[in-house]
XYZ file of C-alpha atoms in Angstrom:
778
model
C 0.786 -97.716 -91.301
C -1.023 -94.654 -92.571
C 0.212 -91.235 -91.712
C -1.882 -88.786 -89.674
C -1.915 -85.011 -89.059
C 0.706 -85.453 -86.416
C 2.970 -87.086 -88.877
C 2.635 -84.138 -91.198
C 3.750 -81.685 -88.525
C 6.388 -83.652 -86.771
C 9.154 -85.674 -88.369
C 9.093 -89.389 -88.197
C 11.352 -90.870 -85.635
C 12.480 -94.285 -85.011
C 10.538 -94.261 -81.874
C 7.084 -93.030 -81.015
C 6.814 -89.689 -79.036
C 4.765 -90.091 -75.879
C 1.392 -88.397 -75.795
C 2.166 -86.819 -72.382
C 5.115 -84.935 -73.832
C 3.077 -83.740 -76.727
C 0.346 -82.517 -74.351
C 2.812 -80.717 -72.093
C 4.384 -78.822 -75.007
C 1.248 -77.635 -76.755
C -0.777 -77.180 -73.629
C 1.884 -74.790 -72.126
C 1.879 -72.550 -75.218
C -1.877 -72.297 -75.137
C -1.902 -71.116 -71.517
C 0.591 -68.356 -72.164
C -1.403 -67.080 -75.056
C -4.598 -67.134 -73.137
C -3.084 -65.271 -70.212
C -1.597 -62.629 -72.471
C -4.905 -62.228 -74.175
C -6.664 -61.880 -70.810
C -4.250 -59.134 -69.729
C -4.813 -57.250 -72.969
C -8.540 -57.569 -72.532
C -8.340 -56.190 -69.005
C -6.236 -53.259 -70.175
C -8.726 -52.626 -72.910
C -11.546 -52.714 -70.386
C -9.783 -50.121 -68.158
C -9.167 -47.890 -71.135
C -12.808 -48.074 -72.128
C -13.950 -47.227 -68.594
C -11.572 -44.230 -68.405
C -12.763 -43.032 -71.773
C -16.370 -43.267 -70.664
C -15.626 -41.337 -67.426
C -13.743 -38.571 -69.262
C -16.531 -38.254 -71.790
C -19.089 -37.875 -69.007
C -17.026 -35.231 -67.216
C -16.331 -33.272 -70.370
C -19.937 -33.436 -71.326
C -20.980 -31.870 -67.993
C -18.365 -29.131 -68.404
C -19.614 -28.522 -71.923
C -23.161 -28.101 -70.639
C -22.048 -25.657 -67.946
C -20.031 -23.595 -70.424
C -23.014 -23.510 -72.743
C -25.183 -22.104 -69.983
C -22.603 -19.437 -69.116
C -22.321 -18.438 -72.785
C -26.061 -17.955 -72.874
C -26.020 -15.745 -69.829
C -23.119 -13.722 -71.220
C -24.980 -13.107 -74.456
C -27.930 -11.813 -72.444
C -25.702 -9.428 -70.460
C -24.041 -8.135 -73.617
C -27.400 -7.307 -75.066
C -28.376 -5.364 -71.923
C -25.054 -3.508 -71.953
C -25.520 -2.504 -75.562
C -28.914 -1.090 -74.694
C -27.463 0.911 -71.808
C -24.602 2.311 -73.918
C -27.029 3.354 -76.587
C -29.183 5.164 -74.043
C -26.188 6.997 -72.571
C -25.006 7.982 -76.010
C -28.325 9.526 -76.753
C -28.221 11.511 -73.507
C -24.682 12.763 -74.163
C -25.602 13.834 -77.655
C -28.604 15.769 -76.376
C -26.475 17.416 -73.677
C -23.783 18.486 -76.135
C -26.368 19.966 -78.427
C -27.982 21.948 -75.612
C -24.685 23.244 -74.233
C -23.475 24.402 -77.575
C -26.677 26.262 -78.176
C -26.489 27.999 -74.774
C -22.850 28.983 -75.284
C -23.573 30.547 -78.610
C -26.385 32.596 -77.112
C -24.308 33.721 -74.116
C -21.319 34.705 -76.204
C -23.487 36.683 -78.500
C -25.172 38.606 -75.629
C -22.004 39.472 -73.638
C -19.387 40.057 -76.290
C -19.814 43.831 -76.123
C -19.686 43.956 -72.285
C -16.478 41.906 -72.120
C -14.818 44.042 -74.692
C -15.621 47.193 -72.724
C -14.164 45.758 -69.479
C -10.957 44.675 -71.181
C -10.470 48.141 -72.549
C -11.013 49.692 -69.087
C -8.526 47.317 -67.404
C -5.944 48.006 -70.021
C -6.252 51.707 -69.468
C -6.018 51.322 -65.668
C -2.926 49.121 -65.874
C -1.311 51.555 -68.186
C -2.081 54.351 -65.756
C -0.586 52.345 -62.839
C 2.625 51.811 -64.670
C 2.851 55.462 -65.314
C 2.194 56.387 -61.684
C 5.460 56.441 -59.702
C 3.797 55.642 -56.355
C 2.160 52.573 -57.754
C 5.487 51.577 -59.266
C 7.138 51.768 -55.846
C 4.484 49.548 -54.349
C 4.892 46.931 -57.027
C 8.645 47.019 -56.618
C 8.391 46.615 -52.848
C 6.009 43.691 -53.128
C 8.271 42.001 -55.657
C 11.320 42.461 -53.398
C 9.446 41.016 -50.411
C 8.348 38.055 -52.517
C 11.968 37.425 -53.459
C 13.119 37.601 -49.834
C 10.366 35.218 -48.749
C 11.230 32.837 -51.571
C 14.876 32.860 -50.456
C 13.780 32.437 -46.727
C 15.593 35.618 -45.742
C 13.164 36.192 -42.913
C 15.213 38.817 -41.104
C 15.531 41.058 -44.174
C 11.899 40.512 -45.076
C 10.854 41.388 -41.517
C 12.917 44.614 -41.606
C 11.524 45.562 -44.991
C 7.932 45.004 -43.932
C 8.490 46.904 -40.701
C 10.098 49.874 -42.484
C 7.377 49.978 -45.131
C 4.621 49.824 -42.548
C 6.102 52.778 -40.623
C 6.664 54.930 -43.705
C 3.483 54.265 -45.657
C 0.382 56.190 -44.523
C -1.762 53.635 -46.325
C -0.439 50.850 -44.070
C -0.140 52.494 -40.654
C -3.847 53.166 -40.287
C -4.385 56.546 -41.943
C -5.114 55.097 -45.362
C -7.929 53.089 -46.877
C -8.262 49.813 -44.994
C -9.750 48.067 -48.040
C -7.048 49.047 -50.566
C -5.484 46.429 -52.800
C -1.964 47.292 -51.674
C -2.779 46.850 -47.982
C -4.328 43.462 -48.674
C -1.203 42.412 -50.526
C 0.962 43.693 -47.696
C -1.019 41.721 -45.070
C -0.735 38.646 -47.241
C 3.089 38.951 -47.200
C 3.062 39.340 -43.428
C 1.067 36.117 -43.060
C 3.556 34.351 -45.308
C 6.424 35.592 -43.150
C 4.579 34.493 -39.995
C 4.187 30.995 -41.410
C 7.891 30.840 -42.184
C 8.841 31.961 -38.666
C 6.512 29.364 -37.107
C 7.995 26.682 -39.333
C 11.504 27.679 -38.240
C 10.570 27.712 -34.551
C 9.016 24.245 -34.767
C 12.188 22.614 -36.080
C 13.313 20.074 -33.415
C 17.059 20.630 -34.010
C 16.864 24.419 -33.792
C 19.369 26.097 -31.503
C 18.451 28.374 -28.638
C 19.740 31.478 -30.429
C 17.809 30.737 -33.630
C 14.684 29.990 -31.571
C 14.920 33.345 -29.832
C 15.312 35.144 -33.162
C 12.262 33.397 -34.578
C 10.197 34.187 -31.517
C 11.363 37.808 -31.567
C 10.248 38.023 -35.185
C 6.810 36.769 -34.252
C 6.662 39.357 -31.487
C 7.477 42.102 -34.015
C 4.639 40.820 -36.162
C 2.319 41.128 -33.177
C 1.953 37.361 -32.648
C 2.988 37.179 -28.997
C 0.551 34.434 -28.062
C 1.802 32.144 -30.843
C 5.413 32.940 -29.930
C 4.856 32.060 -26.261
C 3.119 28.821 -27.187
C 6.073 27.906 -29.413
C 8.449 28.686 -26.538
C 6.622 26.265 -24.215
C 6.405 23.653 -26.939
C 10.125 23.888 -27.731
C 11.293 23.583 -24.119
C 8.731 20.868 -23.401
C 10.011 18.879 -26.360
C 13.604 19.208 -25.189
C 12.619 18.128 -21.685
C 10.855 15.037 -22.974
C 13.867 14.084 -25.077
C 16.132 14.427 -22.059
C 13.780 12.284 -19.980
C 13.551 9.626 -22.697
C 17.332 9.421 -22.796
C 17.531 9.192 -19.004
C 14.762 6.655 -18.263
C 16.706 3.515 -19.380
C 19.240 4.157 -16.615
C 16.611 4.440 -13.853
C 16.852 0.731 -13.066
C 20.532 1.117 -12.167
C 19.787 3.239 -9.100
C 16.041 2.881 -8.435
C 16.105 4.700 -5.093
C 17.801 7.917 -6.227
C 16.825 8.259 -9.888
C 14.083 10.700 -8.892
C 16.732 13.259 -7.898
C 18.071 13.452 -11.452
C 14.586 13.339 -12.909
C 13.478 16.123 -10.596
C 16.512 18.192 -11.567
C 15.692 17.777 -15.267
C 12.073 18.804 -14.817
C 12.513 21.738 -12.459
C 15.593 23.138 -14.187
C 13.660 23.161 -17.462
C 10.716 24.899 -15.792
C 13.081 27.483 -14.289
C 14.862 28.083 -17.609
C 11.552 28.425 -19.433
C 10.336 30.949 -16.883
C 13.552 32.979 -17.285
C 13.366 33.011 -21.094
C 9.706 33.932 -20.947
C 10.523 36.865 -18.704
C 13.282 38.080 -21.042
C 11.173 37.828 -24.185
C 7.697 38.642 -22.962
C 8.272 40.561 -19.730
C 6.103 40.196 -16.635
C 2.833 39.948 -18.465
C 0.409 38.091 -16.126
C -1.156 36.292 -19.094
C 2.140 34.667 -20.039
C 2.980 33.967 -16.373
C -0.288 32.052 -15.977
C 0.505 30.039 -19.092
C 3.908 29.158 -17.613
C 2.210 27.935 -14.426
C -0.301 25.836 -16.365
C 2.460 24.290 -18.441
C 4.538 23.582 -15.333
C 1.556 21.869 -13.679
C 1.238 19.507 -16.636
C 4.939 18.715 -16.476
C 4.692 18.020 -12.733
C 1.849 15.558 -13.321
C 4.008 13.775 -15.881
C 6.952 13.842 -13.449
C 4.952 12.180 -10.656
C 3.661 9.550 -13.073
C 7.222 8.739 -14.233
C 8.438 8.480 -10.633
C 5.687 5.991 -9.830
C 6.287 3.937 -12.968
C 10.054 3.635 -12.474
C 10.211 3.223 -8.684
C 10.582 -0.203 -7.011
C 7.379 -2.104 -6.117
C 5.404 -0.096 -3.563
C 5.500 -2.788 -0.863
C 9.311 -2.816 -0.739
C 11.222 -0.711 1.750
C 13.341 0.601 -1.134
C 10.160 2.171 -2.557
C 9.734 4.087 0.706
C 13.306 5.287 0.434
C 12.773 6.267 -3.203
C 9.612 8.259 -2.552
C 11.198 9.994 0.459
C 14.156 11.066 -1.659
C 11.743 12.204 -4.356
C 9.831 14.381 -1.881
C 13.070 15.819 -0.531
C 14.550 16.642 -3.950
C 11.394 17.944 -5.615
C 10.390 20.204 -2.707
C 13.928 21.584 -2.576
C 13.733 22.388 -6.264
C 10.315 23.963 -5.772
C 11.830 26.439 -3.348
C 14.158 27.673 -6.134
C 11.150 28.590 -8.268
C 9.663 30.848 -5.617
C 11.781 33.749 -6.885
C 10.032 33.458 -10.247
C 6.588 33.590 -8.649
C 6.089 29.906 -9.417
C 4.608 28.482 -6.229
C 4.373 24.787 -7.024
C 5.073 23.224 -3.614
C 1.431 22.803 -2.665
C 0.528 21.326 -6.050
C 3.474 18.931 -5.912
C 2.443 17.773 -2.443
C -1.093 17.123 -3.649
C 0.158 15.176 -6.677
C 2.581 13.070 -4.632
C 0.163 12.392 -1.778
C -1.699 9.381 -3.326
C 1.551 7.655 -4.259
C 3.144 8.310 -0.869
C 0.006 6.969 0.829
C 0.138 3.847 -1.317
C 3.801 3.215 -0.489
C 3.228 3.794 3.227
C 0.173 1.535 3.327
C 1.858 -1.353 1.501
C 5.055 -1.014 3.552
C 3.142 -1.107 6.824
C 1.053 -4.026 5.562
C 4.334 -5.864 4.973
C 5.507 -4.779 8.427
C 2.307 -6.130 10.023
C 2.836 -9.464 8.287
C 6.393 -9.611 9.581
C 5.313 -8.729 13.120
C 2.560 -11.349 13.158
C 4.573 -13.999 11.302
C 6.468 -15.090 14.392
C 7.205 -18.465 12.770
C 9.768 -16.848 10.457
C 12.965 -17.838 12.244
C 15.245 -18.179 9.247
C 15.953 -14.449 8.976
C 18.317 -12.648 11.307
C 17.429 -9.139 12.435
C 20.366 -7.144 13.704
C 20.030 -3.980 15.776
C 22.528 -1.438 16.971
C 23.657 -1.889 20.589
C 21.577 1.030 21.807
C 18.434 -0.830 20.697
C 19.550 -4.399 21.402
C 20.976 -3.925 24.901
C 17.718 -2.998 26.711
C 15.958 -5.971 25.112
C 18.791 -8.339 25.943
C 18.659 -7.317 29.597
C 15.073 -8.564 29.854
C 15.383 -11.661 27.694
C 18.621 -12.916 29.232
C 17.058 -12.767 32.676
C 14.332 -15.146 31.538
C 16.609 -17.299 29.365
C 14.136 -17.077 26.480
C 15.576 -15.988 23.164
C 12.113 -15.948 21.563
C 11.205 -12.822 23.520
C 14.407 -11.159 22.369
C 13.650 -12.205 18.788
C 10.135 -10.764 18.895
C 11.258 -7.435 20.327
C 14.268 -7.300 18.019
C 12.057 -8.088 15.030
C 9.622 -5.304 15.889
C 12.294 -2.682 16.496
C 14.166 -3.723 13.352
C 11.002 -3.231 11.296
C 10.245 0.182 12.799
C 13.833 1.388 12.624
C 14.142 0.196 9.027
C 11.083 2.234 8.047
C 12.142 5.371 9.909
C 15.655 5.251 8.483
C 14.262 5.579 4.948
C 12.659 8.957 5.665
C 14.146 12.273 4.639
C 13.537 15.583 6.482
C 11.076 16.814 3.850
C 9.149 13.532 3.922
C 9.020 13.726 7.715
C 7.765 17.292 7.574
C 4.958 16.323 5.205
C 4.007 12.852 6.451
C 5.518 12.519 9.945
C 2.152 12.474 11.725
C 0.806 9.834 9.357
C 3.861 7.640 9.871
C 3.664 7.967 13.657
C 0.028 6.885 13.634
C 0.912 3.865 11.531
C 3.753 2.961 13.890
C 1.387 3.098 16.857
C -1.048 0.851 14.961
C 1.827 -1.517 14.242
C 2.598 -1.589 17.953
C -1.041 -2.551 18.570
C -0.532 -5.561 16.311
C 2.655 -6.420 18.163
C 0.813 -6.267 21.493
C -1.928 -8.509 20.066
C 0.721 -11.059 19.089
C 2.186 -10.940 22.610
C -1.273 -11.382 24.130
C -1.741 -14.549 22.113
C 1.489 -15.850 23.632
C 0.025 -15.633 27.128
C -1.821 -18.771 28.278
C -5.484 -18.345 29.092
C -7.505 -20.036 31.831
C -8.538 -22.726 29.347
C -7.407 -23.801 25.917
C -10.516 -23.134 23.855
C -10.717 -23.580 20.102
C -9.642 -20.039 19.378
C -6.489 -20.328 21.450
C -5.676 -23.690 19.893
C -5.798 -22.118 16.444
C -3.313 -19.435 17.453
C -1.133 -21.908 19.254
C -0.237 -23.552 15.947
C 1.269 -20.339 14.533
C 3.286 -19.260 17.575
C 6.883 -20.234 18.157
C 6.594 -19.818 21.913
C 4.068 -19.508 24.688
C 4.908 -17.766 27.933
C 4.015 -20.578 30.325
C 6.045 -19.718 33.433
C 5.832 -16.588 35.547
C 9.333 -15.582 34.455
C 8.416 -15.856 30.785
C 5.223 -13.875 31.215
C 6.958 -11.129 33.180
C 9.725 -11.026 30.582
C 7.070 -10.644 27.911
C 5.581 -7.667 29.753
C 9.043 -6.214 30.318
C 9.866 -6.571 26.623
C 6.709 -4.738 25.581
C 7.361 -2.013 28.155
C 10.978 -1.607 27.024
C 9.909 -1.311 23.395
C 7.183 1.253 24.118
C 8.983 3.297 26.738
C 12.609 3.318 25.627
C 13.140 2.015 22.113
C 10.192 3.353 20.124
C 10.684 6.987 21.221
C 14.370 6.584 20.510
C 13.674 5.220 17.035
C 11.114 7.857 16.038
C 13.041 10.781 17.508
C 14.246 11.437 13.958
C 10.728 12.537 13.109
C 11.096 15.485 15.484
C 14.768 16.255 15.479
C 15.621 15.347 11.881
C 18.228 12.866 13.080
C 18.393 10.001 15.566
C 19.155 11.053 19.098
C 22.259 9.408 20.452
C 21.485 7.520 23.613
C 23.688 5.189 25.568
C 22.237 1.793 26.571
C 20.903 1.726 30.084
C 20.816 5.491 30.412
C 17.252 5.439 31.667
C 13.963 6.353 30.131
C 13.326 8.469 27.094
C 12.042 11.448 29.018
C 15.330 13.307 28.539
C 15.012 13.319 24.756
C 14.171 16.795 23.511
C 11.647 16.866 20.665
C 10.907 19.840 18.467
C 7.367 18.832 17.658
C 5.500 20.420 14.811
C 1.919 21.575 15.112
C 0.697 18.625 13.077
C 2.224 16.018 15.408
C 1.019 15.574 18.981
C 3.748 13.626 20.726
C 1.794 13.293 23.975
C -1.222 11.899 22.169
C 1.002 9.397 20.384
C 2.519 8.304 23.696
C -0.949 7.950 25.210
C -1.844 5.573 22.392
C 1.147 3.399 23.288
C 0.070 3.552 26.927
C -3.385 2.332 26.019
C -1.919 -0.675 24.188
C 0.273 -1.548 27.152
C -2.713 -1.160 29.461
C -4.532 -3.706 27.355
C -1.600 -6.141 27.541
C -1.243 -5.629 31.299
C -4.958 -6.127 31.965
C -5.018 -9.242 29.816
C -2.088 -10.688 31.739
C -3.643 -9.859 35.120
C -7.021 -11.309 34.168
C -5.676 -14.563 32.799
C -3.260 -14.854 35.712
C -6.021 -14.444 38.293
C -8.463 -16.686 36.427
C -5.815 -19.354 36.058
C -5.152 -19.165 39.787
C -8.867 -19.325 40.633
C -9.840 -22.190 38.336
C -6.653 -24.232 38.720
C -7.306 -24.950 42.438
C -9.487 -27.712 43.787
C -11.633 -28.291 46.869
C -11.101 -25.830 49.705
C -8.197 -24.026 48.024
C -10.339 -22.922 45.100
C -11.876 -19.465 45.421
C -15.576 -20.298 45.428
C -18.589 -19.013 47.338
C -19.222 -22.486 48.737
C -16.241 -22.155 51.087
C -18.267 -19.483 52.927
C -21.417 -21.585 52.961
C -19.907 -24.805 54.335
C -17.921 -23.214 57.139
C -18.608 -24.388 60.700
C -17.673 -22.713 63.926
C -14.724 -24.934 64.724
C -12.982 -24.702 61.371
C -10.526 -21.809 61.569
C -11.705 -19.428 64.219
C -10.661 -21.121 67.454
C -7.764 -18.909 68.522
C -6.353 -16.717 65.764
C -8.629 -16.485 62.733
C -6.867 -16.586 59.396
C -7.995 -15.730 55.873
C -9.477 -18.559 53.891
C -7.083 -20.934 52.159
C -7.571 -19.451 48.644
C -6.516 -16.018 49.889
C -3.558 -17.451 51.751
C -2.496 -19.200 48.544
C -3.123 -15.994 46.591
C -0.866 -14.055 48.944
C 1.798 -16.722 48.563
C 1.419 -16.559 44.779
C 1.795 -12.807 44.762
C 4.893 -12.924 46.951
C 6.447 -15.531 44.736
C 5.574 -13.486 41.627
C 7.185 -10.448 43.267
C 10.351 -12.461 43.796
C 10.460 -13.567 40.165
C 9.691 -10.024 39.015
C 12.658 -8.762 40.999
C 14.906 -10.980 38.896
C 13.287 -10.560 35.481
C 12.368 -6.876 35.736
C 15.553 -5.822 37.432
C 15.733 -2.075 37.751
C 12.037 -1.639 37.025
C 10.654 -1.703 40.561
C 7.777 0.623 39.764
C 6.606 -1.702 37.044
C 6.667 -4.593 39.482
C 4.680 -2.671 42.061
C 1.952 -1.438 39.739
C 1.670 -4.863 38.106
C 1.090 -6.528 41.485
C -1.313 -3.727 42.394
C -3.329 -4.419 39.264
C -3.352 -8.129 40.073
C -4.807 -7.312 43.496
C -7.450 -5.106 41.907
C -8.283 -7.825 39.391
C -9.061 -10.294 42.195
C -11.580 -8.030 43.929
C -13.019 -6.872 40.584
C -13.591 -10.493 39.579
C -15.325 -11.184 42.893
C -17.489 -8.115 42.418
C -18.521 -8.997 38.858
C -18.786 -12.808 39.064
C -22.534 -13.425 39.229
C -22.114 -17.151 39.738
C -20.260 -16.409 42.974
C -23.176 -14.344 44.334
C -25.850 -16.731 43.115
C -24.619 -19.298 45.661
C -25.745 -17.055 48.530
C -29.225 -16.821 47.027
C -29.595 -20.593 46.720
C -31.997 -21.732 49.485
C -30.535 -25.242 49.409
C -27.296 -23.921 50.904
C -27.759 -22.875 54.534
C -25.801 -19.784 55.549
C -23.888 -19.341 58.785
C -22.678 -16.077 60.375
C -19.163 -17.485 60.377
C -19.184 -17.556 56.576
C -19.992 -13.864 56.438
C -17.233 -13.136 58.977
C -14.767 -15.129 56.875
C -15.694 -13.266 53.691
C -15.314 -9.884 55.394
C -11.971 -10.948 56.856
C -10.786 -12.030 53.404
C -11.689 -8.621 51.980
C -9.793 -6.862 54.758
C -6.914 -9.226 54.113
C -6.735 -8.355 50.411
C -6.701 -4.679 51.350
C -3.863 -5.342 53.801
C -1.934 -7.090 51.008
C -2.115 -3.896 48.948
C -1.143 -1.750 51.921
C 1.755 -4.013 52.836
C 3.073 -4.080 49.254
C 2.967 -0.316 49.075
C 0.450 -0.456 46.227
C -2.166 2.220 45.612
C -4.969 0.714 47.712
C -7.809 3.216 47.448
C -9.454 1.472 44.524
C -8.978 -1.935 46.133
C -10.487 -0.596 49.368
C -13.502 0.799 47.483
C -14.225 -2.453 45.686
C -13.677 -4.510 48.853
C -16.107 -2.269 50.753
C -18.690 -2.734 48.028
C -18.224 -6.516 48.199
C -18.653 -6.480 52.010
C -21.833 -4.403 51.712
C -23.202 -6.748 49.077
C -22.337 -9.810 51.182
C -24.038 -8.319 54.284
C -27.158 -7.684 52.226
C -27.089 -11.220 50.806
C -26.804 -12.755 54.281
C -29.420 -10.355 55.663
C -31.834 -11.479 52.976
C -31.355 -15.035 54.283
C -32.243 -14.075 57.870
C -28.848 -13.371 59.448
C -28.567 -10.155 61.455
C -25.111 -8.623 60.781
C -25.399 -6.211 63.713
C -25.629 -9.016 66.285
C -23.345 -11.538 64.617
C -20.392 -9.463 63.330
C -17.566 -7.983 65.426
C -16.629 -4.321 64.863
C -14.641 -3.175 61.843
C -11.528 -2.585 63.951
C -11.468 -6.261 64.825
C -11.433 -7.262 61.134
C -8.688 -4.763 60.328
C -6.494 -5.874 63.236
C -7.151 -9.562 62.575
C -6.278 -9.184 58.869
C -3.085 -7.344 59.776
C -2.176 -9.992 62.345
C -2.854 -12.797 59.873
C -0.699 -11.078 57.258
C 2.101 -10.775 59.783
C 1.824 -14.469 60.655
C 2.074 -15.475 57.039
C 5.064 -13.226 56.471
C 6.989 -14.129 59.622
C 6.007 -17.772 59.687
C 4.788 -17.725 63.302
C 1.442 -17.884 65.110
C 2.509 -15.541 67.881
C 0.240 -12.533 68.024
C 2.793 -10.662 70.119
C 4.859 -9.917 67.034
C 2.260 -7.757 65.384
C 4.244 -4.668 66.258
C 7.196 -5.959 64.282
C 5.365 -5.836 60.961
C 6.367 -2.255 60.213
C 10.017 -3.214 60.563
C 9.683 -5.888 57.900
C 7.932 -3.857 55.227
C 11.145 -3.112 53.379
C 12.929 -6.351 54.340
C 13.196 -9.520 52.293
C 9.919 -11.459 52.215
C 9.850 -14.824 54.025
C 7.083 -17.149 52.827
C 5.683 -19.862 55.099
C 6.391 -23.443 54.033
C 2.743 -24.451 54.314
C 1.685 -21.655 51.977
C 4.445 -22.401 49.492
C 3.020 -25.874 49.041
C 0.046 -24.337 47.214
C 2.184 -22.425 44.710
C 2.912 -23.513 41.188
C 6.413 -22.065 40.955
C 9.378 -21.940 43.293
C 10.995 -18.639 44.147
C 14.668 -18.480 43.368
C 15.724 -15.431 45.363
C 14.102 -12.670 47.396
C 13.250 -9.264 46.005
C 12.718 -5.868 47.506
C 9.583 -3.845 46.810
C 9.846 -0.098 46.377
C 7.585 2.176 48.314
C 6.458 4.600 45.609
C 2.978 4.381 44.128
C 3.386 5.470 40.480
C 1.554 3.729 37.672
C 2.863 0.651 35.873
C 4.054 2.148 32.635
C 4.831 5.600 33.899
C 7.653 4.117 35.954
C 10.225 5.539 33.558
C 8.252 8.459 32.151
C 7.782 12.012 33.244
C 4.398 12.856 34.691
C 3.859 15.611 32.144
C 4.413 13.199 29.257
C 2.495 10.117 30.320
C 0.051 10.758 33.146
C -2.118 7.780 32.253
C 0.393 5.278 30.916
C -0.814 1.925 32.241
C -1.941 3.786 35.311
C -3.810 2.265 38.157
C -7.245 3.488 39.105
C -5.896 5.921 41.648
C -3.746 7.913 39.313
């Protein structure tokens, strides 16, 4: 067997090596080499790409640098041209200047030499002259004293020299060199004195010495200005040190602040008088400076007081007025009358505090839903309210009255005598306006004849509504007690300077003695309260009557048709009676009088005038209700004489109700007469002759009186008419048939007083309240 290439490379074995093994060995080595070579080629490729990128970037940078080098070369060339041009100009200028100097020196050399010789001779003569030597020595000594800041010695030296030298005291030449030098030294000394006086840490003694020096120099105006500046600076430092502590006692900090300000003003005025005398010019400057400090004082008080709507702000501003006006009185001896200015400056802030406090008070009065806060009053305020509310068993009425009196009393208690003197009338007016809001809130608690949308809106924000007669009367009694007894008691401090002591249940406020000032009209203020109570009373009477009229049905309802449909056999067979609505109305009034006797115990005059106004309201409604009179004009409704007789009898009956109750009846009688005349005319227009159909007036009066007696005594016997006078002042007995028409049940009888005073003047003197809730007769 011949050998091959494989045999040359591999040794000969006894066996033959398989081709697969040979392939696996050599093929594996070839793959590794190829892979390694591929990796190296890839690396080489990346290196070539990076090199190409770097070359491209560097080439662009090289081009940009080349362009910048070109531009720089161009700028250098321009700069060289500019420098060359400037050099030429400088050279020409130097040449010209040198030539001009040479010519000028040549022309003036002789003149300069002559002047130098003359000055040398003059100086030599001055040194020889003893007087001139003294002047030079004096000026040198003054310069030394000024350099050493020995202002007192310098001032004495200047003063002595000015008195002894004729050249300085006015007899010499005003334009001399020595006098100019002397004035220059005085100005230097003045500057030093001003600098000393302006030092913030300078003592009072040193300040006075500096100011006295300025006065000796004849600089009084500058000295006075420095005095004001020094004391003003000290005041401001004291205030700056005090202000951080204002928050500790926000109500009374103004006292200390006022003391700082006014004591400084007083001290400044004293020092000014000692140094400058009573010169009016300086006094006016003191006043102007004090006015500026007062403006700053008022601004600081406003900035550091509690928020204006808080009651503590009212206390703070009252104390401020008291303290500052007291301090103003101490300045009167120094002819510094600052009280009027201070009042003017404080007025806007006081008005702001009062307005915001009363706005808060109005919100509290109207926010009746706020039940989570307890308002406590002293027994002298709480007892009269409790007497009314307990009778009606309604704590809401007590809460509303207590809330109102707490608010008013809280405001009044914050006032000081000086604040009352300045703003008492304003505060009283605001209290009366607050009472108006309180009355409005009470009016919304009274039910109207119908629940319209407006009433429904208010109903959601009220904690109570006075539905029953007892509640409504208690509401009126609460308002009357507040206006008549408690408010005058609370505001008595405005007149007397302190609250008048008054025992609960001691009667009305007419015994309180007020020392009214000319700016406060107590009677006018009381009349305003009366007007508000009149409005509440009239609202109650109107809604009460309207509710009675529109709550009835059929024949019991007060309607003109009851007079149209009447027939001869209805009610007039034996003893004519008033129509059913008027019988029910009389029963309602008697029942209301009984309830009023319980709720308004001890206030009989109020009861009487209230029932009188209710009677007037009925006839006034009949007189003004056009729908009622339109029925008589309707041709579809036939009229009968009996209807006219019934209407006239009803009018006489309503008059008899007023007479029987002891009410003022003149107004009721006038309106009833007008209604009768109008009814006669209406029936006459429909063809009925009143002269032939109507009995005489005496018959109507006697019949109405007899009917009233029947209803009171519960009998149909006409023989008992004479007994009516004996029962006027007795307990009222209401017929069972009439009581069936009433809404409420009387609990106990009540007596009716016989006097005829007005509703709200029941507990007031005639001279104080002649129109307080008065009826039409008063």
